[in-house]
mmCIF file with all atom_site columns, C-alpha atoms and ligand atoms in Angstrom:
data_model
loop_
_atom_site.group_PDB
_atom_site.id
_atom_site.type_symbol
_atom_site.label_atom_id
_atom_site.label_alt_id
_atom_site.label_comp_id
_atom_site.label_asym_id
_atom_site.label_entity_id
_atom_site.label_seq_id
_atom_site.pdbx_PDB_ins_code
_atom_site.Cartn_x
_atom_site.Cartn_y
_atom_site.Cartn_z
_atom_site.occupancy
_atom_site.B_iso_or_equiv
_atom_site.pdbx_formal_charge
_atom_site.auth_seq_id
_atom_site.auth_comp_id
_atom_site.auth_asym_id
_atom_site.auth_atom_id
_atom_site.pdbx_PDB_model_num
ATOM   1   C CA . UNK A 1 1   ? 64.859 -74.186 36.339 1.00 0.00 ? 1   UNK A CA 1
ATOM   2   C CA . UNK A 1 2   ? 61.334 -72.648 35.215 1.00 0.00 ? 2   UNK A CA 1
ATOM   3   C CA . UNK A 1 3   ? 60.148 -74.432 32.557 1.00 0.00 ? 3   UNK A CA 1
ATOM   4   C CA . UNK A 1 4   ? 59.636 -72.542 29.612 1.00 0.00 ? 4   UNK A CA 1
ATOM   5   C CA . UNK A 1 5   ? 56.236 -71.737 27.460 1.00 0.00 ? 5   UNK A CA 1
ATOM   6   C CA . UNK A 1 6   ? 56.309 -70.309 24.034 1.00 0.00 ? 6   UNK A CA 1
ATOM   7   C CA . UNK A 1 7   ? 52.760 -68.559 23.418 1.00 0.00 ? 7   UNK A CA 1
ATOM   8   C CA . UNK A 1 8   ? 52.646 -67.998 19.871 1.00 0.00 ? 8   UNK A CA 1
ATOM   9   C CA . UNK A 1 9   ? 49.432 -65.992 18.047 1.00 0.00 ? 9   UNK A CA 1
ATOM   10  C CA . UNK A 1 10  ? 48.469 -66.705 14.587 1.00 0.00 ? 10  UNK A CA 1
ATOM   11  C CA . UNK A 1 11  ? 47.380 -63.932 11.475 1.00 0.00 ? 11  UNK A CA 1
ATOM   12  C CA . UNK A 1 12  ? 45.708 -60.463 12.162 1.00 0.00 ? 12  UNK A CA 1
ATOM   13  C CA . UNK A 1 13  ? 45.978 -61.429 15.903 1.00 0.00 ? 13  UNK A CA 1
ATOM   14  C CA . UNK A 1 14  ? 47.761 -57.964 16.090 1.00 0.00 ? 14  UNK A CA 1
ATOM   15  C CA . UNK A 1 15  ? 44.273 -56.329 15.471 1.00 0.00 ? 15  UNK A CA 1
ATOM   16  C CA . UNK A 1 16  ? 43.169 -57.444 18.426 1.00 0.00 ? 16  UNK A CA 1
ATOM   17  C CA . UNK A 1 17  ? 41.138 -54.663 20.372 1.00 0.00 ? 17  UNK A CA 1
ATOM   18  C CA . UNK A 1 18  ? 39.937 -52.899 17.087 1.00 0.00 ? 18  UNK A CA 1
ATOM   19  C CA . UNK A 1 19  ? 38.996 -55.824 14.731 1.00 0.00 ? 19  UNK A CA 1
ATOM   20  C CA . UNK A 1 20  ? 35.524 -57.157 15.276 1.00 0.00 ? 20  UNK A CA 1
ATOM   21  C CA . UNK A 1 21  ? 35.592 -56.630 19.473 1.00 0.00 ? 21  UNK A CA 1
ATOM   22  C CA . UNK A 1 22  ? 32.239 -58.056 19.385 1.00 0.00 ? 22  UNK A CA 1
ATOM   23  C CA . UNK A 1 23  ? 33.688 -61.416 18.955 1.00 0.00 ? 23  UNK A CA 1
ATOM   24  C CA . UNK A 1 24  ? 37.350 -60.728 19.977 1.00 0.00 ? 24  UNK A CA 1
ATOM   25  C CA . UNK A 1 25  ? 36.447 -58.513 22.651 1.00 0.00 ? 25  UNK A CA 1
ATOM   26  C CA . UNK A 1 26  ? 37.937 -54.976 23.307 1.00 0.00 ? 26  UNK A CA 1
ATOM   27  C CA . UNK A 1 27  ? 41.520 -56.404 24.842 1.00 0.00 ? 27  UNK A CA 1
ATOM   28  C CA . UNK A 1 28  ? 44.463 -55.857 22.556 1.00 0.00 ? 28  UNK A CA 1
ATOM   29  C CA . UNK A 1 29  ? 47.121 -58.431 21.618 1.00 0.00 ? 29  UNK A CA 1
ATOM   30  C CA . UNK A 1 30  ? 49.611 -56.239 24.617 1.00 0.00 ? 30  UNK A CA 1
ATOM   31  C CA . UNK A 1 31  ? 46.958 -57.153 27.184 1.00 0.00 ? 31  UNK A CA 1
ATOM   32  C CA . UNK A 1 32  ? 46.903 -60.748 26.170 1.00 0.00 ? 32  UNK A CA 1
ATOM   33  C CA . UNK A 1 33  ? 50.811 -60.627 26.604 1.00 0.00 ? 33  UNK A CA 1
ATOM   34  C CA . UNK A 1 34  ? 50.441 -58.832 29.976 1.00 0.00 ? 34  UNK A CA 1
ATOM   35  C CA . UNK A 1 35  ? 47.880 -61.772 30.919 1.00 0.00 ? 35  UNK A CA 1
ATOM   36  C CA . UNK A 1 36  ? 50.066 -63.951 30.155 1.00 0.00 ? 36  UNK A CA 1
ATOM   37  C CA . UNK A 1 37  ? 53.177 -62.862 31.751 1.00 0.00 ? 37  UNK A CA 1
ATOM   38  C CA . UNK A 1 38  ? 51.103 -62.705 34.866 1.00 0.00 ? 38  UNK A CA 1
ATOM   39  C CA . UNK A 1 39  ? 50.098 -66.514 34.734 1.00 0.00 ? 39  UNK A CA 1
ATOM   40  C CA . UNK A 1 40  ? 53.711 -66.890 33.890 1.00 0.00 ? 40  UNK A CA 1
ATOM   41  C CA . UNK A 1 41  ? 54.349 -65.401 37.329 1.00 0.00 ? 41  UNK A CA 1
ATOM   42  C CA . UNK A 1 42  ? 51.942 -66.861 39.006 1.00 0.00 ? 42  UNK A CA 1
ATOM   43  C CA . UNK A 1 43  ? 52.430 -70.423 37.703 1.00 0.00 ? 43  UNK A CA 1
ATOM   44  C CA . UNK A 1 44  ? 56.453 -70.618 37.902 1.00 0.00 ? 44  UNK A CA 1
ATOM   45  C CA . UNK A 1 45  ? 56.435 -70.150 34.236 1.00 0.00 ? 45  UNK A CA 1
ATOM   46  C CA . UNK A 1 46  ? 59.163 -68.760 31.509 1.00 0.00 ? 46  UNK A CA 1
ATOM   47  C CA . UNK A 1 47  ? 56.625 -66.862 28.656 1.00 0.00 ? 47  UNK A CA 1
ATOM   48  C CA . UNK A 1 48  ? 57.598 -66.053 25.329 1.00 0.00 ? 48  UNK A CA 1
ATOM   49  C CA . UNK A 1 49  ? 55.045 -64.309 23.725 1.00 0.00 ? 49  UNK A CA 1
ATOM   50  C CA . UNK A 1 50  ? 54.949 -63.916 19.596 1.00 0.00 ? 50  UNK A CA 1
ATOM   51  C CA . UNK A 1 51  ? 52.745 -62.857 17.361 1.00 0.00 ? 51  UNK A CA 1
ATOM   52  C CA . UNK A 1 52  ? 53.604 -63.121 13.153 1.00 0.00 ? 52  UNK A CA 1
ATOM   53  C CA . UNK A 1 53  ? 50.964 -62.601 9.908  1.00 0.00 ? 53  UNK A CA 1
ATOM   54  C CA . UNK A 1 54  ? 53.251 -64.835 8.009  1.00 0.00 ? 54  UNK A CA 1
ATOM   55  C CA . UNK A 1 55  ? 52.463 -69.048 8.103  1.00 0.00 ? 55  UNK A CA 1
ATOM   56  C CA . UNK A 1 56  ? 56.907 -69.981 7.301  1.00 0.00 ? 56  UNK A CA 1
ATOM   57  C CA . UNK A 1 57  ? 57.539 -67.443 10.320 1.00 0.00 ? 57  UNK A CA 1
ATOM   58  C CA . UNK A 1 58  ? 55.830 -69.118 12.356 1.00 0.00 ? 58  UNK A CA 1
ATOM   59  C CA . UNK A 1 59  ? 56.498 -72.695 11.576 1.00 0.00 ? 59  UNK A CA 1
ATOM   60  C CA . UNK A 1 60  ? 59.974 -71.448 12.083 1.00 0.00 ? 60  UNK A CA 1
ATOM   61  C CA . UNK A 1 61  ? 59.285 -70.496 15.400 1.00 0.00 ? 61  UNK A CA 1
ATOM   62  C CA . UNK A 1 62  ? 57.822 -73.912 16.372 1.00 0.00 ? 62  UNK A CA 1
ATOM   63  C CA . UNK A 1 63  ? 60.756 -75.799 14.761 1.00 0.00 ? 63  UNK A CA 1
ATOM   64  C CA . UNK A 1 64  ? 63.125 -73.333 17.007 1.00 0.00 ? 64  UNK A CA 1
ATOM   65  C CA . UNK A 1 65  ? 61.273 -73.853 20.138 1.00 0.00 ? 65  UNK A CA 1
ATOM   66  C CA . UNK A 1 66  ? 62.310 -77.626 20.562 1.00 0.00 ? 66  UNK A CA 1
ATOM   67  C CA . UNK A 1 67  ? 65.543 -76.365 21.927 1.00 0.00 ? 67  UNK A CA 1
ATOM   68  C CA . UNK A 1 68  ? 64.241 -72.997 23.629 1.00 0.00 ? 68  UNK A CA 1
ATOM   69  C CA . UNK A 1 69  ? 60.794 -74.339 24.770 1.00 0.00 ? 69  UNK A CA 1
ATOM   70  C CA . UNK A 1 70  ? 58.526 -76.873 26.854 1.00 0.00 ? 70  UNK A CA 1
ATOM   71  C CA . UNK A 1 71  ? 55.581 -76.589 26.248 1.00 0.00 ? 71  UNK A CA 1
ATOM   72  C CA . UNK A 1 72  ? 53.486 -74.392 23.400 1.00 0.00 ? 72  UNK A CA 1
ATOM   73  C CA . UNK A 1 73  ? 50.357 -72.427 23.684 1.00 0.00 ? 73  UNK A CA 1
ATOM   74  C CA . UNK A 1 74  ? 48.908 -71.551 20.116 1.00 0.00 ? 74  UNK A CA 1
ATOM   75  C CA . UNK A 1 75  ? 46.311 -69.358 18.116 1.00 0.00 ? 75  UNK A CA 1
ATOM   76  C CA . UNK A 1 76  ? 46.688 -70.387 15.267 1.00 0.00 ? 76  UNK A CA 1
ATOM   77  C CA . UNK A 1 77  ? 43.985 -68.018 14.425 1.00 0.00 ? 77  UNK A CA 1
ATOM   78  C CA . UNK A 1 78  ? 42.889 -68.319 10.747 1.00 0.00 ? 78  UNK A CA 1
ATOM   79  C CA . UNK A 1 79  ? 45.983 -70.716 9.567  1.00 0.00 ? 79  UNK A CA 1
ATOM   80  C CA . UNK A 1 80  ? 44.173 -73.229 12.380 1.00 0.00 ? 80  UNK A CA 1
ATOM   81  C CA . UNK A 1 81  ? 41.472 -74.218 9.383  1.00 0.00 ? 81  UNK A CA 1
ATOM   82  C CA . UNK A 1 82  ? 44.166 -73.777 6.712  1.00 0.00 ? 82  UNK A CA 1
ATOM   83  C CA . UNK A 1 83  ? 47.697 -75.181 7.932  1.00 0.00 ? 83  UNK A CA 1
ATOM   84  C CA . UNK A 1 84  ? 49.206 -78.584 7.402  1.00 0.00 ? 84  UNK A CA 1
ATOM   85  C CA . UNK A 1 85  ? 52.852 -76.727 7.559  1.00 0.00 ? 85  UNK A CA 1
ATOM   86  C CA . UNK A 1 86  ? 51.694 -75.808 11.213 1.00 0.00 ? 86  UNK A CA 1
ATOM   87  C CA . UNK A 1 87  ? 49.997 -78.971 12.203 1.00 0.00 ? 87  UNK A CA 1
ATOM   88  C CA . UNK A 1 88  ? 53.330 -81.076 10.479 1.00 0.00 ? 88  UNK A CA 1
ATOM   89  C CA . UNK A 1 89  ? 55.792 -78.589 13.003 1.00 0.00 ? 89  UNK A CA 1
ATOM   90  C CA . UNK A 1 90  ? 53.988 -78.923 15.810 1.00 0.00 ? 90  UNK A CA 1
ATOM   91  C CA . UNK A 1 91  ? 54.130 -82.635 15.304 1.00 0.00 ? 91  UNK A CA 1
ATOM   92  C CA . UNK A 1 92  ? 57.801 -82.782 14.423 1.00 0.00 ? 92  UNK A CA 1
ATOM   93  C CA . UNK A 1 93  ? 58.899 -80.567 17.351 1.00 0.00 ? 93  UNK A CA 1
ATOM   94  C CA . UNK A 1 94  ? 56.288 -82.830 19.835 1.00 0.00 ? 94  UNK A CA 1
ATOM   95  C CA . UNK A 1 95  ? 55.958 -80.499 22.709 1.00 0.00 ? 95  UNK A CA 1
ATOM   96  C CA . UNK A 1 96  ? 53.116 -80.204 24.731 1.00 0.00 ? 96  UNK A CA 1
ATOM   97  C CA . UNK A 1 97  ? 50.256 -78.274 22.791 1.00 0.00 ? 97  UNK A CA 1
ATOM   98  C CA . UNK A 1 98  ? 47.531 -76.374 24.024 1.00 0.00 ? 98  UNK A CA 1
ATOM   99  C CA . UNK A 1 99  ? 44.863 -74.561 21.130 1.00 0.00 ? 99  UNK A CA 1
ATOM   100 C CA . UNK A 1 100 ? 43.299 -71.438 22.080 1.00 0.00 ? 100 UNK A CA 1
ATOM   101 C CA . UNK A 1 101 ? 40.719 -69.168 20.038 1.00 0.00 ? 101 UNK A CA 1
ATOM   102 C CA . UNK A 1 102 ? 39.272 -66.370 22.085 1.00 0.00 ? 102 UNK A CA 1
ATOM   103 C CA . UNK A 1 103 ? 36.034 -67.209 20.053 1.00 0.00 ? 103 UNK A CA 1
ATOM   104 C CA . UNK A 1 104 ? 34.001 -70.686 20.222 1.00 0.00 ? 104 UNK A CA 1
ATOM   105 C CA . UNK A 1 105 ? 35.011 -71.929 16.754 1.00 0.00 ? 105 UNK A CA 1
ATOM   106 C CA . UNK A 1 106 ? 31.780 -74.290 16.663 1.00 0.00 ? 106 UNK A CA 1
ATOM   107 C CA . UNK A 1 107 ? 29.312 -71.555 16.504 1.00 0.00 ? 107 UNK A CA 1
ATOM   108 C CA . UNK A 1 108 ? 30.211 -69.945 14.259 1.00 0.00 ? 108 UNK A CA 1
ATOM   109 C CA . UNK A 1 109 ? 30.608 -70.622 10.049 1.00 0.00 ? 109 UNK A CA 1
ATOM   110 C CA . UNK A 1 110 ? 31.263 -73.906 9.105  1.00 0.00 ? 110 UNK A CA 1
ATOM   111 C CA . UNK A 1 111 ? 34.810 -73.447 7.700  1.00 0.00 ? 111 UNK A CA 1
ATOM   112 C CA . UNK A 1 112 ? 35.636 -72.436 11.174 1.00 0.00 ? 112 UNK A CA 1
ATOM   113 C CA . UNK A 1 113 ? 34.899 -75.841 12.751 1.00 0.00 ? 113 UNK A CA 1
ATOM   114 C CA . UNK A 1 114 ? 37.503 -78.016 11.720 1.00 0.00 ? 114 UNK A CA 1
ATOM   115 C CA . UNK A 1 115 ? 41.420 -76.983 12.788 1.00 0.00 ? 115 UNK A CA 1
ATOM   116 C CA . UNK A 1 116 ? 44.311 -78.955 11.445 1.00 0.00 ? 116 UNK A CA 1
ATOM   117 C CA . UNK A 1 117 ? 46.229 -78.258 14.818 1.00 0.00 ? 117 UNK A CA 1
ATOM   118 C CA . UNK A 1 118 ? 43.821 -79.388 17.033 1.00 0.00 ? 118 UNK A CA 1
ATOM   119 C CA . UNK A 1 119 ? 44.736 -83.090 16.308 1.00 0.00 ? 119 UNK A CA 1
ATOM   120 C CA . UNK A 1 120 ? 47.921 -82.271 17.728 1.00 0.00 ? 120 UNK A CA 1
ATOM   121 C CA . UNK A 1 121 ? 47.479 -80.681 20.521 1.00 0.00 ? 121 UNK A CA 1
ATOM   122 C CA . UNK A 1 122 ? 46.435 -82.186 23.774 1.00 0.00 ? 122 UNK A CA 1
ATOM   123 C CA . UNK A 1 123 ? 43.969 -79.703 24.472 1.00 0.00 ? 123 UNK A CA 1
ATOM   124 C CA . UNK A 1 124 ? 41.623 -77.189 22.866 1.00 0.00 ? 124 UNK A CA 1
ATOM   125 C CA . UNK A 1 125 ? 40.049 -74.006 24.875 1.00 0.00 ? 125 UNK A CA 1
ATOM   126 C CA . UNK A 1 126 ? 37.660 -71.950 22.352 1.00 0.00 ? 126 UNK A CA 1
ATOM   127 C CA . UNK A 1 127 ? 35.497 -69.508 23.488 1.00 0.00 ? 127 UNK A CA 1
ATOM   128 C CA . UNK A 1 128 ? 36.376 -67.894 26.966 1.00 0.00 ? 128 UNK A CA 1
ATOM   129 C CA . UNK A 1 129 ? 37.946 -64.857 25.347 1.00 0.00 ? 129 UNK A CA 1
ATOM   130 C CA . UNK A 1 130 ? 41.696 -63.893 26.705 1.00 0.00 ? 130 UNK A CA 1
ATOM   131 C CA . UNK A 1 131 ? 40.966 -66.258 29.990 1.00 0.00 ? 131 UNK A CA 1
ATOM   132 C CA . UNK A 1 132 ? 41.495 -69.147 27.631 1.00 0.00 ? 132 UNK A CA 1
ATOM   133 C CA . UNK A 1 133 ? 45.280 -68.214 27.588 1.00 0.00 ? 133 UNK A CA 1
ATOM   134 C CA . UNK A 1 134 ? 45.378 -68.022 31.257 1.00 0.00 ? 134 UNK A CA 1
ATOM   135 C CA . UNK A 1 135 ? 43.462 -71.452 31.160 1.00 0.00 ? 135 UNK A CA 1
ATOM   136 C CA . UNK A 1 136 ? 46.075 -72.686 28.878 1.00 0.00 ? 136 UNK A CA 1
ATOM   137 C CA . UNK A 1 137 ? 49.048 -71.966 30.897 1.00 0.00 ? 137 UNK A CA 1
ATOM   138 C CA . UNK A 1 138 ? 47.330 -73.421 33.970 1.00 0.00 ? 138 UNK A CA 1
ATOM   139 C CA . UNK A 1 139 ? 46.792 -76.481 32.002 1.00 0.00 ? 139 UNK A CA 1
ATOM   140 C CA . UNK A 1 140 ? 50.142 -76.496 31.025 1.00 0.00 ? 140 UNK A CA 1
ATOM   141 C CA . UNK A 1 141 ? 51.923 -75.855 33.832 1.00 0.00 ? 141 UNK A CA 1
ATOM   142 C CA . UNK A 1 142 ? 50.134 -79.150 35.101 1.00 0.00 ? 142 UNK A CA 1
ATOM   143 C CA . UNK A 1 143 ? 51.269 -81.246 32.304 1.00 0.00 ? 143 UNK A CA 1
ATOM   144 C CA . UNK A 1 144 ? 54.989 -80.196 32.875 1.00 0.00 ? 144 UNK A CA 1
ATOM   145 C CA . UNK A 1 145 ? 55.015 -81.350 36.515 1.00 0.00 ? 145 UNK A CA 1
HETATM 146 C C1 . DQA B 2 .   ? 40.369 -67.267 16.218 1.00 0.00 ? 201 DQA B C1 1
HETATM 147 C C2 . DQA B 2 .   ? 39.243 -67.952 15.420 1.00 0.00 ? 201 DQA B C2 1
HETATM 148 C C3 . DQA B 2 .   ? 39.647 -68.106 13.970 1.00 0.00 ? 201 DQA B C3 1
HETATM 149 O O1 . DQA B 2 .   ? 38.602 -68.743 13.237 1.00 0.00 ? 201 DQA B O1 1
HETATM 150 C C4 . DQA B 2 .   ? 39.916 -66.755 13.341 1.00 0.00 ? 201 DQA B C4 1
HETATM 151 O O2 . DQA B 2 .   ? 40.371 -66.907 12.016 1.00 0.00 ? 201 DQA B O2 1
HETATM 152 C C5 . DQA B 2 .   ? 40.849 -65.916 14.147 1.00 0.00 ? 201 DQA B C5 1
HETATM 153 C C6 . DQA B 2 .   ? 40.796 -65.965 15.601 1.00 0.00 ? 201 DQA B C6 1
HETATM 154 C C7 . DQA B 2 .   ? 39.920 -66.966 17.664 1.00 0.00 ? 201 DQA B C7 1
HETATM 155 O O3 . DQA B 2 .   ? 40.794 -66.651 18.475 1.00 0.00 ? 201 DQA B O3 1
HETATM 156 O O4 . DQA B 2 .   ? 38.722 -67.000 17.974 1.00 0.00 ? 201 DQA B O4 1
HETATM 157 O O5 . DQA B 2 .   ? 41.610 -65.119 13.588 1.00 0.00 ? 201 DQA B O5 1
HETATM 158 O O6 . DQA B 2 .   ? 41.467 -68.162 16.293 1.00 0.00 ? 201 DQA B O6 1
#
């Protein structure tokens, strides 16, 4: 059976296309979904693609995805410098995690350099724009040979 990759995108993610495109880019968050189906495709992968403004939603998500899910790609977005509830459910449910941010975190401000998930997840892709999902899933797919 496929295996199964939740991709879940943190606050104001939903913006994506209008809100500061020259750091997000001019994609939208439907694009990133359609990029991501593709690599589904591509890679023999199930996608589930979410995105929620609200921090409980989605640490109910990650608690739900260790019976619906393999694997976990997340933004965290701006709950990634914030979050203990997201770094303590992505450590309870202890899938596979890989961090994305379309931007590179480390250039920019300070309070942007640290991210409570990324000590839980077993790799971290900043800066490569929407690619980094694709980049993701590849890795991803890898890990759940
Ligand atoms: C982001 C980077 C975060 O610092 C920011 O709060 C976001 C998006 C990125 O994809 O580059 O909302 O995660």
């Amino acid at each position: 059976m496929a295996k199964r990759v939740l991709v879940l995108n943190g606050p104001n993610l939903n913006l994506l296309g209008t809100r500061e495109p020259e750091i997000y880019g001019a994609h939208t968050l439907s694009d990133v979904e359609a990029l991501c189906q593709q690599a589904g495709l591509d890679l023999g992968l199930g996608v589930d693609f979410r995105q929620s403004n609200h921090e409980g939603e989605l640490v109910t998500w990650i608690q739900e995805a260790r019976a619906t899910a393999d694997a976990i790609v997340i933004n965290p977005a701006a709950y990634s410098h914030t979050s203990v509830a997201i770094h303590d459910a992505l450590k309870a449910v202890g899938l596979p995690v890989a961090e994305v941010h379309l931007s590179n975190i480390h250039q920019r401000e300070a309070f942007r350099h640290h991210s409570y998930v990324s000590a839980v997840a077993f790799g971290v892709i900043c800066g490569f724009g929407v690619t980094g999902y694709r980049l993701a899933l590849i890795a991803l797919a890898e890990k759940l040979k």
